[in-house]
GROMACS .gro file of C-alpha atoms in nm:
model
  280
    1UNK     CA    1   1.957  -2.589   7.226
    2UNK     CA    2   2.182  -2.895   7.208
    3UNK     CA    3   2.065  -3.241   7.110
    4UNK     CA    4   2.359  -3.468   7.195
    5UNK     CA    5   2.632  -3.382   6.942
    6UNK     CA    6   2.377  -3.185   6.734
    7UNK     CA    7   2.256  -2.832   6.795
    8UNK     CA    8   2.007  -2.575   6.673
    9UNK     CA    9   2.061  -2.202   6.711
   10UNK     CA   10   1.845  -1.897   6.638
   11UNK     CA   11   1.939  -1.532   6.672
   12UNK     CA   12   2.251  -1.340   6.581
   13UNK     CA   13   2.555  -1.567   6.558
   14UNK     CA   14   2.874  -1.622   6.360
   15UNK     CA   15   2.795  -1.779   6.025
   16UNK     CA   16   2.987  -2.100   5.945
   17UNK     CA   17   3.268  -1.983   5.721
   18UNK     CA   18   3.625  -1.903   5.823
   19UNK     CA   19   3.825  -2.096   6.082
   20UNK     CA   20   3.979  -1.776   6.217
   21UNK     CA   21   3.641  -1.600   6.237
   22UNK     CA   22   3.472  -1.890   6.416
   23UNK     CA   23   3.749  -1.928   6.675
   24UNK     CA   24   3.701  -1.757   7.011
   25UNK     CA   25   3.757  -1.380   7.008
   26UNK     CA   26   3.912  -1.414   7.354
   27UNK     CA   27   4.198  -1.611   7.200
   28UNK     CA   28   4.270  -1.410   6.884
   29UNK     CA   29   4.614  -1.506   6.757
   30UNK     CA   30   4.684  -1.155   6.626
   31UNK     CA   31   4.538  -0.810   6.688
   32UNK     CA   32   4.384  -0.773   6.339
   33UNK     CA   33   4.206  -1.048   6.150
   34UNK     CA   34   4.372  -1.189   5.837
   35UNK     CA   35   4.279  -1.060   5.491
   36UNK     CA   36   4.041  -1.348   5.396
   37UNK     CA   37   3.833  -1.284   5.708
   38UNK     CA   38   3.826  -0.907   5.658
   39UNK     CA   39   3.744  -0.924   5.288
   40UNK     CA   40   3.501  -1.214   5.257
   41UNK     CA   41   3.365  -1.297   5.603
   42UNK     CA   42   3.013  -1.198   5.710
   43UNK     CA   43   3.061  -1.232   6.087
   44UNK     CA   44   2.750  -1.233   6.303
   45UNK     CA   45   2.413  -1.225   6.128
   46UNK     CA   46   2.054  -1.278   6.234
   47UNK     CA   47   1.938  -1.624   6.127
   48UNK     CA   48   1.893  -1.993   6.192
   49UNK     CA   49   2.164  -2.257   6.221
   50UNK     CA   50   2.211  -2.630   6.266
   51UNK     CA   51   2.520  -2.841   6.312
   52UNK     CA   52   2.677  -3.153   6.454
   53UNK     CA   53   3.015  -3.237   6.605
   54UNK     CA   54   3.128  -3.599   6.627
   55UNK     CA   55   3.488  -3.504   6.721
   56UNK     CA   56   3.646  -3.658   6.409
   57UNK     CA   57   3.398  -3.489   6.177
   58UNK     CA   58   3.124  -3.232   6.182
   59UNK     CA   59   2.921  -2.980   5.987
   60UNK     CA   60   2.731  -2.657   6.037
   61UNK     CA   61   2.466  -2.482   5.829
   62UNK     CA   62   2.333  -2.129   5.851
   63UNK     CA   63   2.061  -1.924   5.683
   64UNK     CA   64   2.090  -1.554   5.757
   65UNK     CA   65   1.975  -1.200   5.688
   66UNK     CA   66   2.122  -0.868   5.798
   67UNK     CA   67   2.305  -0.771   6.113
   68UNK     CA   68   2.080  -0.713   6.411
   69UNK     CA   69   2.255  -0.382   6.480
   70UNK     CA   70   2.261  -0.101   6.226
   71UNK     CA   71   2.590  -0.217   6.079
   72UNK     CA   72   2.718  -0.270   5.724
   73UNK     CA   73   2.626  -0.640   5.715
   74UNK     CA   74   2.320  -0.669   5.491
   75UNK     CA   75   2.193  -0.905   5.228
   76UNK     CA   76   2.056  -1.252   5.301
   77UNK     CA   77   2.207  -1.587   5.214
   78UNK     CA   78   2.331  -1.919   5.342
   79UNK     CA   79   2.660  -2.071   5.457
   80UNK     CA   80   2.776  -2.429   5.512
   81UNK     CA   81   3.094  -2.576   5.660
   82UNK     CA   82   3.212  -2.935   5.694
   83UNK     CA   83   3.531  -3.076   5.845
   84UNK     CA   84   3.713  -3.399   5.920
   85UNK     CA   85   3.996  -3.474   6.163
   86UNK     CA   86   4.182  -3.773   6.011
   87UNK     CA   87   4.441  -3.760   6.291
   88UNK     CA   88   4.330  -3.729   6.654
   89UNK     CA   89   4.587  -3.857   6.902
   90UNK     CA   90   4.730  -3.746   7.235
   91UNK     CA   91   5.031  -3.609   7.047
   92UNK     CA   92   4.874  -3.425   6.751
   93UNK     CA   93   4.555  -3.333   6.566
   94UNK     CA   94   4.507  -3.271   6.194
   95UNK     CA   95   4.191  -3.093   6.080
   96UNK     CA   96   4.072  -3.025   5.722
   97UNK     CA   97   3.762  -2.822   5.639
   98UNK     CA   98   3.562  -2.683   5.347
   99UNK     CA   99   3.304  -2.405   5.346
  100UNK     CA  100   3.075  -2.223   5.102
  101UNK     CA  101   2.868  -1.909   5.136
  102UNK     CA  102   2.618  -1.750   4.897
  103UNK     CA  103   2.485  -1.398   4.954
  104UNK     CA  104   2.218  -1.200   4.770
  105UNK     CA  105   2.382  -0.857   4.780
  106UNK     CA  106   2.199  -0.563   4.934
  107UNK     CA  107   2.071  -0.308   4.678
  108UNK     CA  108   2.262  -0.495   4.404
  109UNK     CA  109   2.590  -0.335   4.514
  110UNK     CA  110   2.912  -0.455   4.676
  111UNK     CA  111   3.249  -0.316   4.777
  112UNK     CA  112   3.555  -0.521   4.875
  113UNK     CA  113   3.811  -0.328   5.079
  114UNK     CA  114   4.057  -0.391   5.360
  115UNK     CA  115   4.280  -0.198   5.598
  116UNK     CA  116   4.658  -0.264   5.601
  117UNK     CA  117   4.670  -0.514   5.888
  118UNK     CA  118   4.554  -0.264   6.153
  119UNK     CA  119   4.191  -0.213   6.255
  120UNK     CA  120   4.250   0.152   6.353
  121UNK     CA  121   4.408   0.248   6.019
  122UNK     CA  122   4.200   0.491   5.814
  123UNK     CA  123   4.339   0.391   5.473
  124UNK     CA  124   4.212   0.100   5.264
  125UNK     CA  125   4.502  -0.014   5.052
  126UNK     CA  126   4.281  -0.277   4.888
  127UNK     CA  127   3.960  -0.139   4.738
  128UNK     CA  128   3.749  -0.242   4.440
  129UNK     CA  129   3.536   0.069   4.471
  130UNK     CA  130   3.157   0.044   4.469
  131UNK     CA  131   3.047  -0.233   4.231
  132UNK     CA  132   2.701  -0.189   4.080
  133UNK     CA  133   2.465  -0.437   3.912
  134UNK     CA  134   2.580  -0.715   4.146
  135UNK     CA  135   2.345  -1.011   4.171
  136UNK     CA  136   2.519  -1.247   4.414
  137UNK     CA  137   2.849  -1.313   4.587
  138UNK     CA  138   2.960  -1.673   4.629
  139UNK     CA  139   3.265  -1.759   4.843
  140UNK     CA  140   3.447  -2.092   4.878
  141UNK     CA  141   3.687  -2.159   5.164
  142UNK     CA  142   3.940  -2.426   5.257
  143UNK     CA  143   4.108  -2.464   5.596
  144UNK     CA  144   4.385  -2.677   5.746
  145UNK     CA  145   4.477  -2.693   6.114
  146UNK     CA  146   4.759  -2.889   6.279
  147UNK     CA  147   4.804  -2.900   6.656
  148UNK     CA  148   5.098  -3.064   6.828
  149UNK     CA  149   5.159  -2.986   7.193
  150UNK     CA  150   5.228  -2.612   7.227
  151UNK     CA  151   5.243  -2.554   6.848
  152UNK     CA  152   4.955  -2.456   6.619
  153UNK     CA  153   4.982  -2.431   6.239
  154UNK     CA  154   4.678  -2.283   6.064
  155UNK     CA  155   4.602  -2.206   5.697
  156UNK     CA  156   4.301  -2.077   5.508
  157UNK     CA  157   4.230  -1.984   5.147
  158UNK     CA  158   3.915  -1.819   5.009
  159UNK     CA  159   3.794  -1.756   4.656
  160UNK     CA  160   3.496  -1.529   4.590
  161UNK     CA  161   3.289  -1.498   4.273
  162UNK     CA  162   3.083  -1.185   4.216
  163UNK     CA  163   2.800  -1.237   3.966
  164UNK     CA  164   2.687  -0.922   3.787
  165UNK     CA  165   2.394  -0.843   3.559
  166UNK     CA  166   2.388  -0.796   3.184
  167UNK     CA  167   2.702  -0.714   2.993
  168UNK     CA  168   2.899  -0.619   3.304
  169UNK     CA  169   3.183  -0.866   3.359
  170UNK     CA  170   3.178  -1.090   3.666
  171UNK     CA  171   3.462  -1.046   3.913
  172UNK     CA  172   3.676  -1.301   4.098
  173UNK     CA  173   3.900  -1.232   4.397
  174UNK     CA  174   4.112  -1.450   4.626
  175UNK     CA  175   4.291  -1.438   4.959
  176UNK     CA  176   4.472  -1.668   5.199
  177UNK     CA  177   4.699  -1.685   5.502
  178UNK     CA  178   4.945  -1.908   5.687
  179UNK     CA  179   5.006  -1.870   6.062
  180UNK     CA  180   5.212  -2.042   6.329
  181UNK     CA  181   5.169  -2.002   6.707
  182UNK     CA  182   5.390  -2.131   6.987
  183UNK     CA  183   5.298  -2.138   7.356
  184UNK     CA  184   5.637  -2.067   7.508
  185UNK     CA  185   5.562  -2.227   7.845
  186UNK     CA  186   5.449  -2.551   7.682
  187UNK     CA  187   5.069  -2.517   7.726
  188UNK     CA  188   4.898  -2.773   7.501
  189UNK     CA  189   4.645  -2.679   7.237
  190UNK     CA  190   4.307  -2.852   7.246
  191UNK     CA  191   4.041  -2.925   6.987
  192UNK     CA  192   3.664  -2.899   7.025
  193UNK     CA  193   3.379  -2.859   6.778
  194UNK     CA  194   3.615  -2.834   6.482
  195UNK     CA  195   3.802  -2.539   6.641
  196UNK     CA  196   4.131  -2.493   6.830
  197UNK     CA  197   4.110  -2.401   7.198
  198UNK     CA  198   4.363  -2.343   7.471
  199UNK     CA  199   4.345  -2.354   7.852
  200UNK     CA  200   4.424  -2.010   7.993
  201UNK     CA  201   4.581  -1.935   8.331
  202UNK     CA  202   4.323  -1.901   8.609
  203UNK     CA  203   4.551  -1.695   8.832
  204UNK     CA  204   4.837  -1.454   8.775
  205UNK     CA  205   5.152  -1.611   8.637
  206UNK     CA  206   5.071  -1.580   8.274
  207UNK     CA  207   5.106  -1.759   7.943
  208UNK     CA  208   5.328  -1.625   7.665
  209UNK     CA  209   5.264  -1.686   7.294
  210UNK     CA  210   5.479  -1.601   6.992
  211UNK     CA  211   5.337  -1.603   6.641
  212UNK     CA  212   5.400  -1.542   6.272
  213UNK     CA  213   5.139  -1.483   6.001
  214UNK     CA  214   5.164  -1.423   5.629
  215UNK     CA  215   4.844  -1.322   5.448
  216UNK     CA  216   4.784  -1.222   5.087
  217UNK     CA  217   4.494  -1.095   4.877
  218UNK     CA  218   4.442  -1.037   4.506
  219UNK     CA  219   4.143  -0.821   4.405
  220UNK     CA  220   4.259  -0.765   4.045
  221UNK     CA  221   4.053  -0.929   3.774
  222UNK     CA  222   4.033  -0.808   3.414
  223UNK     CA  223   3.977  -0.434   3.395
  224UNK     CA  224   3.871  -0.412   3.760
  225UNK     CA  225   4.181  -0.339   3.966
  226UNK     CA  226   4.116  -0.369   4.339
  227UNK     CA  227   4.482  -0.419   4.422
  228UNK     CA  228   4.713  -0.682   4.567
  229UNK     CA  229   4.868  -0.693   4.912
  230UNK     CA  230   5.084  -0.911   5.135
  231UNK     CA  231   5.109  -0.868   5.512
  232UNK     CA  232   5.388  -1.009   5.729
  233UNK     CA  233   5.295  -1.008   6.098
  234UNK     CA  234   5.508  -1.092   6.402
  235UNK     CA  235   5.310  -1.113   6.723
  236UNK     CA  236   5.331  -1.178   7.096
  237UNK     CA  237   5.045  -1.239   7.340
  238UNK     CA  238   5.073  -1.251   7.717
  239UNK     CA  239   4.771  -1.391   7.898
  240UNK     CA  240   4.784  -1.277   8.261
  241UNK     CA  241   4.472  -1.480   8.336
  242UNK     CA  242   4.160  -1.604   8.156
  243UNK     CA  243   4.007  -1.258   8.107
  244UNK     CA  244   4.307  -1.030   8.048
  245UNK     CA  245   4.587  -1.024   7.793
  246UNK     CA  246   4.840  -0.789   7.639
  247UNK     CA  247   4.928  -0.813   7.269
  248UNK     CA  248   5.198  -0.660   7.050
  249UNK     CA  249   5.221  -0.693   6.669
  250UNK     CA  250   5.465  -0.571   6.407
  251UNK     CA  251   5.314  -0.567   6.056
  252UNK     CA  252   5.505  -0.514   5.731
  253UNK     CA  253   5.276  -0.441   5.436
  254UNK     CA  254   5.346  -0.465   5.064
  255UNK     CA  255   5.064  -0.335   4.842
  256UNK     CA  256   5.005  -0.240   4.478
  257UNK     CA  257   4.691  -0.089   4.326
  258UNK     CA  258   4.608   0.093   4.004
  259UNK     CA  259   4.410   0.416   4.039
  260UNK     CA  260   4.120   0.501   3.808
  261UNK     CA  261   4.361   0.684   3.574
  262UNK     CA  262   4.586   0.378   3.551
  263UNK     CA  263   4.863   0.514   3.774
  264UNK     CA  264   5.024   0.246   3.993
  265UNK     CA  265   4.994   0.322   4.366
  266UNK     CA  266   5.258   0.150   4.578
  267UNK     CA  267   5.223   0.172   4.957
  268UNK     CA  268   5.441  -0.037   5.191
  269UNK     CA  269   5.386   0.083   5.549
  270UNK     CA  270   5.532  -0.071   5.864
  271UNK     CA  271   5.293  -0.082   6.161
  272UNK     CA  272   5.336  -0.140   6.534
  273UNK     CA  273   5.021  -0.232   6.728
  274UNK     CA  274   4.958  -0.272   7.101
  275UNK     CA  275   4.641  -0.391   7.270
  276UNK     CA  276   4.523  -0.453   7.625
  277UNK     CA  277   4.217  -0.682   7.621
  278UNK     CA  278   3.983  -0.741   7.912
  279UNK     CA  279   3.654  -0.929   7.899
  280UNK     CA  280   3.391  -1.042   8.145
   0.00000   0.00000   0.00000
């Protein structure tokens, strides 16, 4: 239900943290989400939300519980996001945002892990293992977006704090990414509701995008060694029309993690990904 620039929402929806996560799935820049989104995002949860968009500024609030489906997303909490657009002209747009999320962990346990830049990969090169005696997880996010004609520059950084009971040490982890997209044919990026959008071709003829992303995560803190990783991704998207696109990514991974016995595990795979995406 929309009330002018304000809105209320109830049901299962994306919680307001993460510029990449909140952007339309139809226009994913790369095949796999960046490390901050994979590690710290909560995605869609059942809850209540409120927000407002005044073009040059806006905010959104969410109170949520578990996933509606029988998925891994459990534990209730809240999330809030605010943004300003100090530059909004016909030539360019600059957007800056902040977000916070607080989650009461399910069964007082938590595990941070991520695949190596490929959703179909079985291995988790980053993995804290199962953390017990966890009270809450609190995540802070910053985001910067710059749009100028066919070019989009996007950056996010997230820091999470895991509060644990008793004498068990708390744990901090961080992650961030930088990405750049170019619409080769000159299609202009747009901006709505604090998010980037792009007009897609209605008929055959297509729209080609080229992109670069660098994302990094550090899950090491004190004696808990979840690992560190950096992903370099080169990507190309070809939108045939509004509901069909082909994507190709090359991902170079650099990762380091200490096993339980202290042995350093180094794994630096190279990955090629292809995807055909159709939606209706």
